């Protein structure tokens, strides 16, 4: 058994002083609040529940610092992303994803939903193991000590314009299976484990035609389902022209929208879309650092929450990996568009970072400090130059990932005193990026 005593801990009822947390195996077995520590307890200042990254593309991390100073928009950025996709192999993908996941855990993320669409060889032919790329991601997460939901992604078309769905371009061949049946056959070869789960994703209405979306909905079963939704106005315009519906309405008509569904971005949505996702109790994953970096726009987060949708957060392209920065971005973007402060309560932001984020990627028993929950915990300094002076419950507004000192996943220390057990993330990243750029 491990016993942890925290001067403050964020429990379901709020941030509570003097909390003792008992852990056996991978579960929390006891919680006592307003108590003094026992002699053998490990002591921390502030303990948070595990923090979930609801939407990641690990390989996009290779673009950090290399594309931020260019002109253009999402579509020109996408060409640069495709250039990276051309160079990845299962071996280099493992190295890069391992480094990225190690950076995530060191920054406080304990679970990640990896939106995985880089499936095949450069010419689109499957590897001898058709899930070689997905297995590389799973192995990378295991080595980094982060919980993973591999959101294996259906991708069939090269885009959507006024003429309909267009053919795949050469690099997109890597993303695409022959059809829904081939995708489902490959998906069903993947297996859940103690630290990884297999979810499903439809890349977008651009990349998956309506008939395929209907087939997709019929074969995903009880898995969590994600999709990029209305990230760009051009996507909305094409969908309206071809299907006479918004992307959200098309996904709903095809049987995809529900309480296991996560709409990623949902930036350019209609009021009807908001109400539709709210009624369904769907999740909506905002990725504030990416949405502003790519000039995507600011989505209606407060309206979604008021309609009943459940908000989560992701790092998407991984230009920044920091759970606190993403949470602040959700609030600060709302302030910019509303002209008002305090658009989300501390509890709402905390839940988006943790419990709701875990649920959206298929771990409903994580992201919360309660008896029986997964023992995923994050310790944060309150005495750094950033956090000193903040109340314990205000740490969301002052901390960064640099203030994370210790991380437990499944009752095991993955980060101790600021050091990840796999090594220095910067060195892992430098090695992985060097290998990738010499391909």
Short mmCIF file of C-alpha atoms in Angstrom, two decimals:
data_model
loop_
_atom_site.label_atom_id
_atom_site.label_comp_id
_atom_site.label_asym_id
_atom_site.label_seq_id
_atom_site.Cartn_x
_atom_site.Cartn_y
_atom_site.Cartn_z
CA UNK A 1 0.00 0.00 0.00
CA UNK A 2 1.07 3.59 -0.71
CA UNK A 3 -0.24 6.40 1.47
CA UNK A 4 -0.07 10.01 0.32
CA UNK A 5 -0.81 13.05 2.43
CA UNK A 6 -1.54 16.30 0.65
CA UNK A 7 -1.79 19.72 2.24
CA UNK A 8 -4.59 20.24 -0.29
CA UNK A 9 -6.25 17.89 -2.77
CA UNK A 10 -8.99 18.40 -5.33
CA UNK A 11 -11.77 16.01 -4.35
CA UNK A 12 -15.21 15.80 -6.01
CA UNK A 13 -16.58 18.30 -3.47
CA UNK A 14 -13.80 20.80 -4.15
CA UNK A 15 -10.26 21.57 -3.02
CA UNK A 16 -9.96 20.22 0.52
CA UNK A 17 -7.15 20.66 3.09
CA UNK A 18 -5.12 17.90 4.72
CA UNK A 19 -6.12 14.87 2.68
CA UNK A 20 -4.74 11.35 3.12
CA UNK A 21 -5.04 9.05 0.10
CA UNK A 22 -4.46 5.29 0.38
CA UNK A 23 -3.60 3.28 -2.72
CA UNK A 24 -3.43 -0.47 -3.25
CA UNK A 25 -2.48 -1.74 -6.67
CA UNK A 26 -3.94 0.56 -9.31
CA UNK A 27 -6.89 1.80 -7.23
CA UNK A 28 -7.58 4.34 -4.51
CA UNK A 29 -8.76 2.42 -1.45
CA UNK A 30 -9.17 5.15 1.13
CA UNK A 31 -9.52 8.90 1.43
CA UNK A 32 -9.58 10.87 4.68
CA UNK A 33 -9.83 14.64 4.69
CA UNK A 34 -8.85 17.20 7.30
CA UNK A 35 -6.43 14.83 8.98
CA UNK A 36 -2.78 14.92 9.98
CA UNK A 37 -0.16 12.79 8.17
CA UNK A 38 1.10 9.49 9.50
CA UNK A 39 4.86 8.88 9.84
CA UNK A 40 5.32 6.87 6.63
CA UNK A 41 3.07 8.97 4.40
CA UNK A 42 4.51 10.55 1.28
CA UNK A 43 3.83 14.28 1.57
CA UNK A 44 2.89 16.75 -1.13
CA UNK A 45 1.57 20.28 -1.28
CA UNK A 46 -1.27 20.02 -3.80
CA UNK A 47 -2.58 16.83 -5.38
CA UNK A 48 -4.91 16.80 -8.37
CA UNK A 49 -6.66 13.84 -9.99
CA UNK A 50 -5.16 12.55 -13.23
CA UNK A 51 -5.40 14.98 -16.14
CA UNK A 52 -6.68 13.85 -19.54
CA UNK A 53 -5.52 14.97 -22.97
CA UNK A 54 -8.65 14.33 -24.99
CA UNK A 55 -7.21 14.90 -28.46
CA UNK A 56 -3.64 14.41 -29.68
CA UNK A 57 -1.80 13.84 -32.93
CA UNK A 58 1.59 12.81 -31.57
CA UNK A 59 3.48 13.08 -34.86
CA UNK A 60 2.48 16.74 -35.30
CA UNK A 61 4.96 17.50 -32.50
CA UNK A 62 7.67 17.36 -35.19
CA UNK A 63 6.35 20.68 -36.54
CA UNK A 64 6.76 22.65 -33.31
CA UNK A 65 8.70 25.85 -33.84
CA UNK A 66 9.05 25.18 -37.56
CA UNK A 67 5.69 26.37 -38.81
CA UNK A 68 4.52 28.97 -36.29
CA UNK A 69 6.23 31.89 -38.07
CA UNK A 70 4.74 31.25 -41.51
CA UNK A 71 1.79 32.91 -43.20
CA UNK A 72 -1.27 31.04 -44.42
CA UNK A 73 -4.01 29.11 -42.65
CA UNK A 74 -5.09 25.60 -41.68
CA UNK A 75 -4.89 24.37 -45.26
CA UNK A 76 -1.32 25.56 -45.88
CA UNK A 77 -0.28 24.19 -42.48
CA UNK A 78 -1.76 20.83 -43.50
CA UNK A 79 0.69 20.57 -46.41
CA UNK A 80 3.58 20.88 -43.96
CA UNK A 81 2.02 18.24 -41.73
CA UNK A 82 1.72 15.88 -44.69
CA UNK A 83 5.46 16.30 -45.34
CA UNK A 84 6.16 14.88 -41.88
CA UNK A 85 3.67 12.05 -42.42
CA UNK A 86 5.59 10.93 -45.50
CA UNK A 87 8.73 10.24 -43.46
CA UNK A 88 7.40 8.16 -40.59
CA UNK A 89 7.95 4.42 -40.19
CA UNK A 90 6.80 2.22 -37.31
CA UNK A 91 10.27 2.54 -35.77
CA UNK A 92 10.55 6.31 -36.04
CA UNK A 93 6.92 6.72 -35.02
CA UNK A 94 7.55 4.75 -31.84
CA UNK A 95 10.54 6.94 -30.97
CA UNK A 96 8.65 10.17 -31.62
CA UNK A 97 5.43 9.11 -29.87
CA UNK A 98 7.40 7.80 -26.89
CA UNK A 99 9.14 11.15 -26.54
CA UNK A 100 5.89 13.10 -26.94
CA UNK A 101 4.02 10.96 -24.40
CA UNK A 102 6.93 11.31 -21.99
CA UNK A 103 6.65 15.09 -22.36
CA UNK A 104 2.91 14.82 -21.69
CA UNK A 105 3.31 12.87 -18.45
CA UNK A 106 6.09 15.14 -17.22
CA UNK A 107 3.71 18.07 -17.79
CA UNK A 108 0.88 16.39 -15.85
CA UNK A 109 -1.17 14.47 -18.39
CA UNK A 110 -1.91 10.93 -17.21
CA UNK A 111 -4.20 9.79 -20.04
CA UNK A 112 -4.41 10.61 -23.74
CA UNK A 113 -6.76 10.06 -26.63
CA UNK A 114 -4.52 9.62 -29.67
CA UNK A 115 -6.45 10.37 -32.87
CA UNK A 116 -4.58 7.88 -35.03
CA UNK A 117 -4.88 7.91 -38.81
CA UNK A 118 -1.34 7.15 -39.99
CA UNK A 119 -1.92 3.47 -40.70
CA UNK A 120 -0.05 2.15 -43.75
CA UNK A 121 3.13 2.36 -45.80
CA UNK A 122 3.89 5.38 -47.96
CA UNK A 123 2.20 3.91 -51.03
CA UNK A 124 -0.88 2.95 -49.03
CA UNK A 125 -0.07 -0.75 -48.89
CA UNK A 126 -0.50 -2.26 -45.42
CA UNK A 127 2.54 -3.35 -43.49
CA UNK A 128 2.93 -7.11 -42.91
CA UNK A 129 1.28 -6.34 -39.59
CA UNK A 130 -1.57 -4.07 -40.71
CA UNK A 131 -1.56 -2.41 -37.29
CA UNK A 132 2.20 -1.84 -37.14
CA UNK A 133 1.78 1.92 -36.75
CA UNK A 134 -0.98 1.62 -34.15
CA UNK A 135 0.99 -0.95 -32.19
CA UNK A 136 3.96 1.43 -32.24
CA UNK A 137 1.79 4.11 -30.63
CA UNK A 138 0.48 1.66 -28.02
CA UNK A 139 4.00 0.53 -27.16
CA UNK A 140 5.16 4.14 -26.96
CA UNK A 141 2.42 5.03 -24.48
CA UNK A 142 3.21 1.98 -22.36
CA UNK A 143 6.90 2.89 -22.29
CA UNK A 144 6.03 6.48 -21.33
CA UNK A 145 3.65 5.37 -18.56
CA UNK A 146 0.56 7.16 -19.85
CA UNK A 147 -2.92 5.68 -20.23
CA UNK A 148 -3.88 5.56 -23.88
CA UNK A 149 -7.04 5.37 -25.89
CA UNK A 150 -6.02 4.69 -29.48
CA UNK A 151 -8.75 6.34 -31.52
CA UNK A 152 -8.26 4.32 -34.67
CA UNK A 153 -9.50 6.55 -37.46
CA UNK A 154 -11.49 5.85 -40.60
CA UNK A 155 -10.25 7.95 -43.54
CA UNK A 156 -11.52 7.21 -47.05
CA UNK A 157 -11.64 10.38 -49.17
CA UNK A 158 -9.23 13.17 -50.03
CA UNK A 159 -11.65 15.93 -49.14
CA UNK A 160 -15.02 17.46 -49.93
CA UNK A 161 -15.69 20.31 -52.34
CA UNK A 162 -18.52 21.56 -54.52
CA UNK A 163 -18.29 18.47 -56.73
CA UNK A 164 -18.44 16.01 -53.84
CA UNK A 165 -15.78 13.84 -52.26
CA UNK A 166 -12.46 13.97 -54.08
CA UNK A 167 -9.89 11.15 -54.47
CA UNK A 168 -7.08 10.64 -52.01
CA UNK A 169 -3.84 12.40 -52.84
CA UNK A 170 -0.60 10.34 -52.61
CA UNK A 171 0.25 10.98 -48.96
CA UNK A 172 -3.36 10.36 -47.86
CA UNK A 173 -3.02 6.81 -49.15
CA UNK A 174 -1.21 6.11 -45.87
CA UNK A 175 -4.29 7.15 -43.94
CA UNK A 176 -6.89 5.15 -45.83
CA UNK A 177 -8.24 1.63 -45.67
CA UNK A 178 -9.97 0.16 -48.72
CA UNK A 179 -13.42 0.58 -47.21
CA UNK A 180 -15.28 0.47 -43.89
CA UNK A 181 -15.14 -3.32 -43.74
CA UNK A 182 -11.36 -3.33 -44.17
CA UNK A 183 -11.00 -0.63 -41.53
CA UNK A 184 -13.24 -2.53 -39.09
CA UNK A 185 -11.36 -5.78 -39.71
CA UNK A 186 -8.09 -4.08 -38.86
CA UNK A 187 -9.60 -2.29 -35.85
CA UNK A 188 -10.92 -5.54 -34.43
CA UNK A 189 -7.43 -7.02 -34.39
CA UNK A 190 -6.41 -4.45 -31.76
CA UNK A 191 -6.99 -5.36 -28.11
CA UNK A 192 -7.54 -3.44 -24.90
CA UNK A 193 -5.01 -3.86 -22.10
CA UNK A 194 -4.63 -2.65 -18.53
CA UNK A 195 -3.26 0.69 -19.72
CA UNK A 196 -4.59 1.04 -23.28
CA UNK A 197 -8.02 0.94 -24.87
CA UNK A 198 -9.19 0.97 -28.45
CA UNK A 199 -11.67 3.60 -29.54
CA UNK A 200 -12.89 4.65 -32.98
CA UNK A 201 -12.90 7.85 -34.97
CA UNK A 202 -14.29 9.11 -38.24
CA UNK A 203 -11.74 11.65 -39.34
CA UNK A 204 -14.29 14.22 -40.57
CA UNK A 205 -17.18 14.59 -42.98
CA UNK A 206 -14.53 15.69 -45.50
CA UNK A 207 -12.74 12.37 -45.31
CA UNK A 208 -15.66 9.97 -44.82
CA UNK A 209 -18.67 10.01 -47.19
CA UNK A 210 -22.19 9.68 -45.83
CA UNK A 211 -22.68 6.02 -46.80
CA UNK A 212 -19.42 5.14 -45.04
CA UNK A 213 -20.44 7.12 -41.95
CA UNK A 214 -23.62 5.05 -41.74
CA UNK A 215 -21.61 1.82 -42.04
CA UNK A 216 -19.11 3.12 -39.48
CA UNK A 217 -21.91 3.75 -36.98
CA UNK A 218 -23.14 0.18 -37.43
CA UNK A 219 -19.78 -1.47 -36.63
CA UNK A 220 -18.22 0.60 -33.82
CA UNK A 221 -20.23 -1.14 -31.12
CA UNK A 222 -19.78 0.21 -27.59
CA UNK A 223 -16.52 2.03 -28.30
CA UNK A 224 -16.09 5.72 -27.71
CA UNK A 225 -16.26 7.61 -31.01
CA UNK A 226 -14.53 10.88 -31.97
CA UNK A 227 -14.58 13.07 -35.08
CA UNK A 228 -13.24 16.43 -36.18
CA UNK A 229 -16.33 18.64 -36.54
CA UNK A 230 -16.67 22.05 -38.19
CA UNK A 231 -13.05 23.01 -37.66
CA UNK A 232 -13.13 25.17 -40.80
CA UNK A 233 -15.89 27.21 -42.49
CA UNK A 234 -14.95 25.62 -45.82
CA UNK A 235 -15.91 22.22 -44.41
CA UNK A 236 -19.33 23.56 -43.43
CA UNK A 237 -19.89 25.15 -46.83
CA UNK A 238 -19.03 21.97 -48.73
CA UNK A 239 -21.16 19.81 -46.44
CA UNK A 240 -24.14 22.13 -46.88
CA UNK A 241 -23.68 22.15 -50.64
CA UNK A 242 -23.40 18.37 -51.03
CA UNK A 243 -25.58 17.09 -48.17
CA UNK A 244 -27.75 20.13 -47.36
CA UNK A 245 -26.75 19.69 -43.72
CA UNK A 246 -24.16 20.87 -41.27
CA UNK A 247 -21.44 18.35 -40.37
CA UNK A 248 -23.05 17.84 -36.96
CA UNK A 249 -26.47 17.20 -38.50
CA UNK A 250 -24.95 14.75 -40.97
CA UNK A 251 -23.19 12.84 -38.19
CA UNK A 252 -26.42 12.77 -36.19
CA UNK A 253 -28.42 11.50 -39.18
CA UNK A 254 -25.85 8.73 -39.68
CA UNK A 255 -26.29 7.55 -36.07
CA UNK A 256 -22.96 8.76 -34.68
CA UNK A 257 -23.97 11.54 -32.30
CA UNK A 258 -24.71 10.27 -28.80
CA UNK A 259 -23.37 10.17 -25.25
CA UNK A 260 -20.23 8.26 -26.32
CA UNK A 261 -19.44 10.76 -29.06
CA UNK A 262 -16.83 13.52 -28.90
CA UNK A 263 -16.95 16.40 -31.37
CA UNK A 264 -13.41 17.75 -31.66
CA UNK A 265 -13.09 21.54 -32.14
CA UNK A 266 -16.73 22.26 -33.08
CA UNK A 267 -15.60 25.80 -33.79
CA UNK A 268 -17.97 26.95 -36.56
CA UNK A 269 -21.28 25.48 -35.47
CA UNK A 270 -24.87 26.62 -35.63
CA UNK A 271 -27.21 27.07 -32.70
CA UNK A 272 -29.03 23.93 -33.86
CA UNK A 273 -25.72 22.03 -33.77
CA UNK A 274 -25.09 23.20 -30.22
CA UNK A 275 -28.53 22.08 -29.11
CA UNK A 276 -28.16 18.75 -30.89
CA UNK A 277 -24.88 17.88 -29.14
CA UNK A 278 -26.24 19.18 -25.85
CA UNK A 279 -29.39 17.05 -25.99
CA UNK A 280 -27.27 14.00 -26.77
CA UNK A 281 -24.95 14.72 -23.80
CA UNK A 282 -22.06 14.44 -26.24
CA UNK A 283 -18.56 15.57 -25.37
CA UNK A 284 -16.96 18.54 -27.11
CA UNK A 285 -13.17 18.67 -27.05
CA UNK A 286 -11.63 22.11 -27.34
CA UNK A 287 -7.94 22.48 -28.17
CA UNK A 288 -7.33 26.18 -27.48
CA UNK A 289 -3.61 26.37 -28.22
CA UNK A 290 -4.05 24.68 -31.60
CA UNK A 291 -7.22 26.54 -32.51
CA UNK A 292 -5.48 29.87 -32.10
CA UNK A 293 -2.17 28.71 -33.59
CA UNK A 294 -3.89 27.58 -36.80
CA UNK A 295 -6.16 30.64 -36.86
CA UNK A 296 -9.17 28.32 -36.69
CA UNK A 297 -11.30 30.58 -34.53
CA UNK A 298 -12.94 30.42 -31.09
CA UNK A 299 -15.72 27.92 -30.51
CA UNK A 300 -18.84 28.55 -28.39
CA UNK A 301 -17.70 26.68 -25.29
CA UNK A 302 -20.05 28.35 -22.79
CA UNK A 303 -23.03 27.81 -25.06
CA UNK A 304 -22.16 24.14 -25.38
CA UNK A 305 -21.90 23.71 -21.62
CA UNK A 306 -25.19 25.52 -21.04
CA UNK A 307 -26.88 23.27 -23.63
CA UNK A 308 -25.76 20.12 -21.79
CA UNK A 309 -22.66 19.07 -23.72
CA UNK A 310 -19.65 17.96 -21.69
CA UNK A 311 -16.43 19.88 -22.30
CA UNK A 312 -12.96 18.37 -22.50
CA UNK A 313 -9.52 19.60 -23.53
CA UNK A 314 -6.79 18.42 -25.89
CA UNK A 315 -3.35 19.44 -27.11
CA UNK A 316 -4.08 18.42 -30.75
CA UNK A 317 -0.96 19.33 -32.80
CA UNK A 318 1.19 19.46 -29.64
CA UNK A 319 2.70 22.85 -30.43
CA UNK A 320 2.22 23.26 -26.68
CA UNK A 321 1.85 20.39 -24.22
CA UNK A 322 0.50 21.78 -20.97
CA UNK A 323 -2.83 20.93 -19.32
CA UNK A 324 -2.98 24.21 -17.39
CA UNK A 325 -2.40 26.33 -20.49
CA UNK A 326 -5.22 24.51 -22.33
CA UNK A 327 -7.61 24.99 -19.39
CA UNK A 328 -6.82 28.68 -19.15
CA UNK A 329 -7.26 28.96 -22.91
CA UNK A 330 -10.83 27.70 -22.63
CA UNK A 331 -11.68 30.48 -20.18
CA UNK A 332 -9.60 33.20 -21.83
CA UNK A 333 -11.06 32.59 -25.28
CA UNK A 334 -14.53 32.95 -23.77
CA UNK A 335 -13.50 36.23 -22.16
CA UNK A 336 -12.32 37.57 -25.52
CA UNK A 337 -15.58 36.85 -27.32
CA UNK A 338 -17.94 37.74 -24.46
CA UNK A 339 -16.24 40.75 -22.87
CA UNK A 340 -16.84 39.12 -19.48
CA UNK A 341 -14.60 37.33 -16.98
CA UNK A 342 -15.31 34.16 -15.01
CA UNK A 343 -17.12 32.37 -17.80
CA UNK A 344 -16.25 28.97 -16.27
CA UNK A 345 -16.02 28.11 -12.61
CA UNK A 346 -12.91 26.49 -11.17
CA UNK A 347 -14.86 23.23 -10.80
CA UNK A 348 -15.93 23.33 -14.45
CA UNK A 349 -12.38 23.87 -15.63
CA UNK A 350 -11.06 21.19 -13.29
CA UNK A 351 -13.58 18.64 -14.52
CA UNK A 352 -12.78 19.42 -18.16
CA UNK A 353 -9.12 18.72 -17.35
CA UNK A 354 -9.78 15.49 -15.49
CA UNK A 355 -12.95 13.49 -14.90
CA UNK A 356 -14.88 14.50 -18.01
CA UNK A 357 -11.77 14.17 -20.16
CA UNK A 358 -11.19 10.64 -18.88
CA UNK A 359 -14.80 9.68 -19.60
CA UNK A 360 -14.61 11.01 -23.16
CA UNK A 361 -11.76 8.63 -23.99
CA UNK A 362 -13.31 5.60 -22.32
CA UNK A 363 -11.88 5.67 -18.78
CA UNK A 364 -14.94 6.65 -16.68
CA UNK A 365 -13.27 5.40 -13.49
CA UNK A 366 -10.37 7.85 -13.73
CA UNK A 367 -9.66 11.52 -13.34
CA UNK A 368 -11.22 11.73 -9.87
CA UNK A 369 -9.95 11.27 -6.33
CA UNK A 370 -12.48 8.92 -4.79
CA UNK A 371 -12.43 5.42 -3.34
CA UNK A 372 -12.41 2.82 -6.11
CA UNK A 373 -11.12 5.17 -8.79
CA UNK A 374 -7.94 4.64 -10.75
CA UNK A 375 -4.95 5.84 -8.74
CA UNK A 376 -3.84 8.49 -11.22
CA UNK A 377 -2.58 11.55 -9.35
CA UNK A 378 -0.63 14.71 -10.13
CA UNK A 379 1.35 16.72 -7.53
CA UNK A 380 1.85 20.43 -8.24
CA UNK A 381 4.14 22.97 -6.58
CA UNK A 382 2.56 25.94 -4.89
CA UNK A 383 5.85 27.69 -4.14
CA UNK A 384 7.23 28.35 -7.62
CA UNK A 385 7.59 31.85 -9.04
CA UNK A 386 4.38 31.18 -10.97
CA UNK A 387 2.21 29.69 -8.26
CA UNK A 388 3.33 31.33 -5.03
CA UNK A 389 0.50 33.45 -3.66
CA UNK A 390 -2.28 31.50 -5.37
CA UNK A 391 -4.84 29.66 -3.31
CA UNK A 392 -4.79 25.92 -3.84
CA UNK A 393 -8.04 26.01 -5.80
CA UNK A 394 -6.73 28.80 -8.05
CA UNK A 395 -3.75 26.80 -9.28
CA UNK A 396 -5.37 26.33 -12.70
CA UNK A 397 -4.82 30.04 -13.32
CA UNK A 398 -1.17 30.21 -12.26
CA UNK A 399 0.56 26.85 -12.75
CA UNK A 400 2.17 25.41 -15.84
CA UNK A 401 3.41 21.92 -16.59
CA UNK A 402 6.79 23.00 -15.17
CA UNK A 403 5.18 23.07 -11.72
CA UNK A 404 4.31 19.36 -11.82
CA UNK A 405 6.66 17.46 -9.50
CA UNK A 406 5.23 13.95 -9.26
CA UNK A 407 2.85 11.84 -11.32
CA UNK A 408 1.32 8.48 -10.43
CA UNK A 409 -0.47 6.36 -13.01
CA UNK A 410 -2.16 3.23 -11.73
CA UNK A 411 -0.52 3.68 -8.34
CA UNK A 412 3.01 3.79 -9.75
CA UNK A 413 5.30 6.81 -9.85
CA UNK A 414 6.07 7.68 -13.45
CA UNK A 415 7.46 11.12 -12.56
CA UNK A 416 9.27 11.60 -9.25
CA UNK A 417 10.68 14.93 -8.11
CA UNK A 418 10.31 16.26 -11.65
CA UNK A 419 12.15 13.37 -13.32
CA UNK A 420 10.40 10.92 -15.66
CA UNK A 421 11.50 7.34 -15.22
CA UNK A 422 12.09 7.03 -18.99
CA UNK A 423 14.60 9.88 -18.94
CA UNK A 424 14.79 13.50 -19.97
CA UNK A 425 11.97 14.26 -22.46
CA UNK A 426 14.08 16.87 -24.25
CA UNK A 427 16.77 14.31 -25.01
CA UNK A 428 14.22 11.76 -26.15
CA UNK A 429 12.63 14.37 -28.40
CA UNK A 430 15.98 15.49 -29.82
CA UNK A 431 16.91 11.92 -30.68
CA UNK A 432 13.51 11.12 -32.21
CA UNK A 433 13.43 14.30 -34.29
CA UNK A 434 16.99 13.77 -35.47
CA UNK A 435 16.13 10.26 -36.66
CA UNK A 436 13.01 11.51 -38.40
CA UNK A 437 14.75 14.35 -40.23
CA UNK A 438 17.48 12.09 -41.58
CA UNK A 439 14.99 9.70 -43.16
#
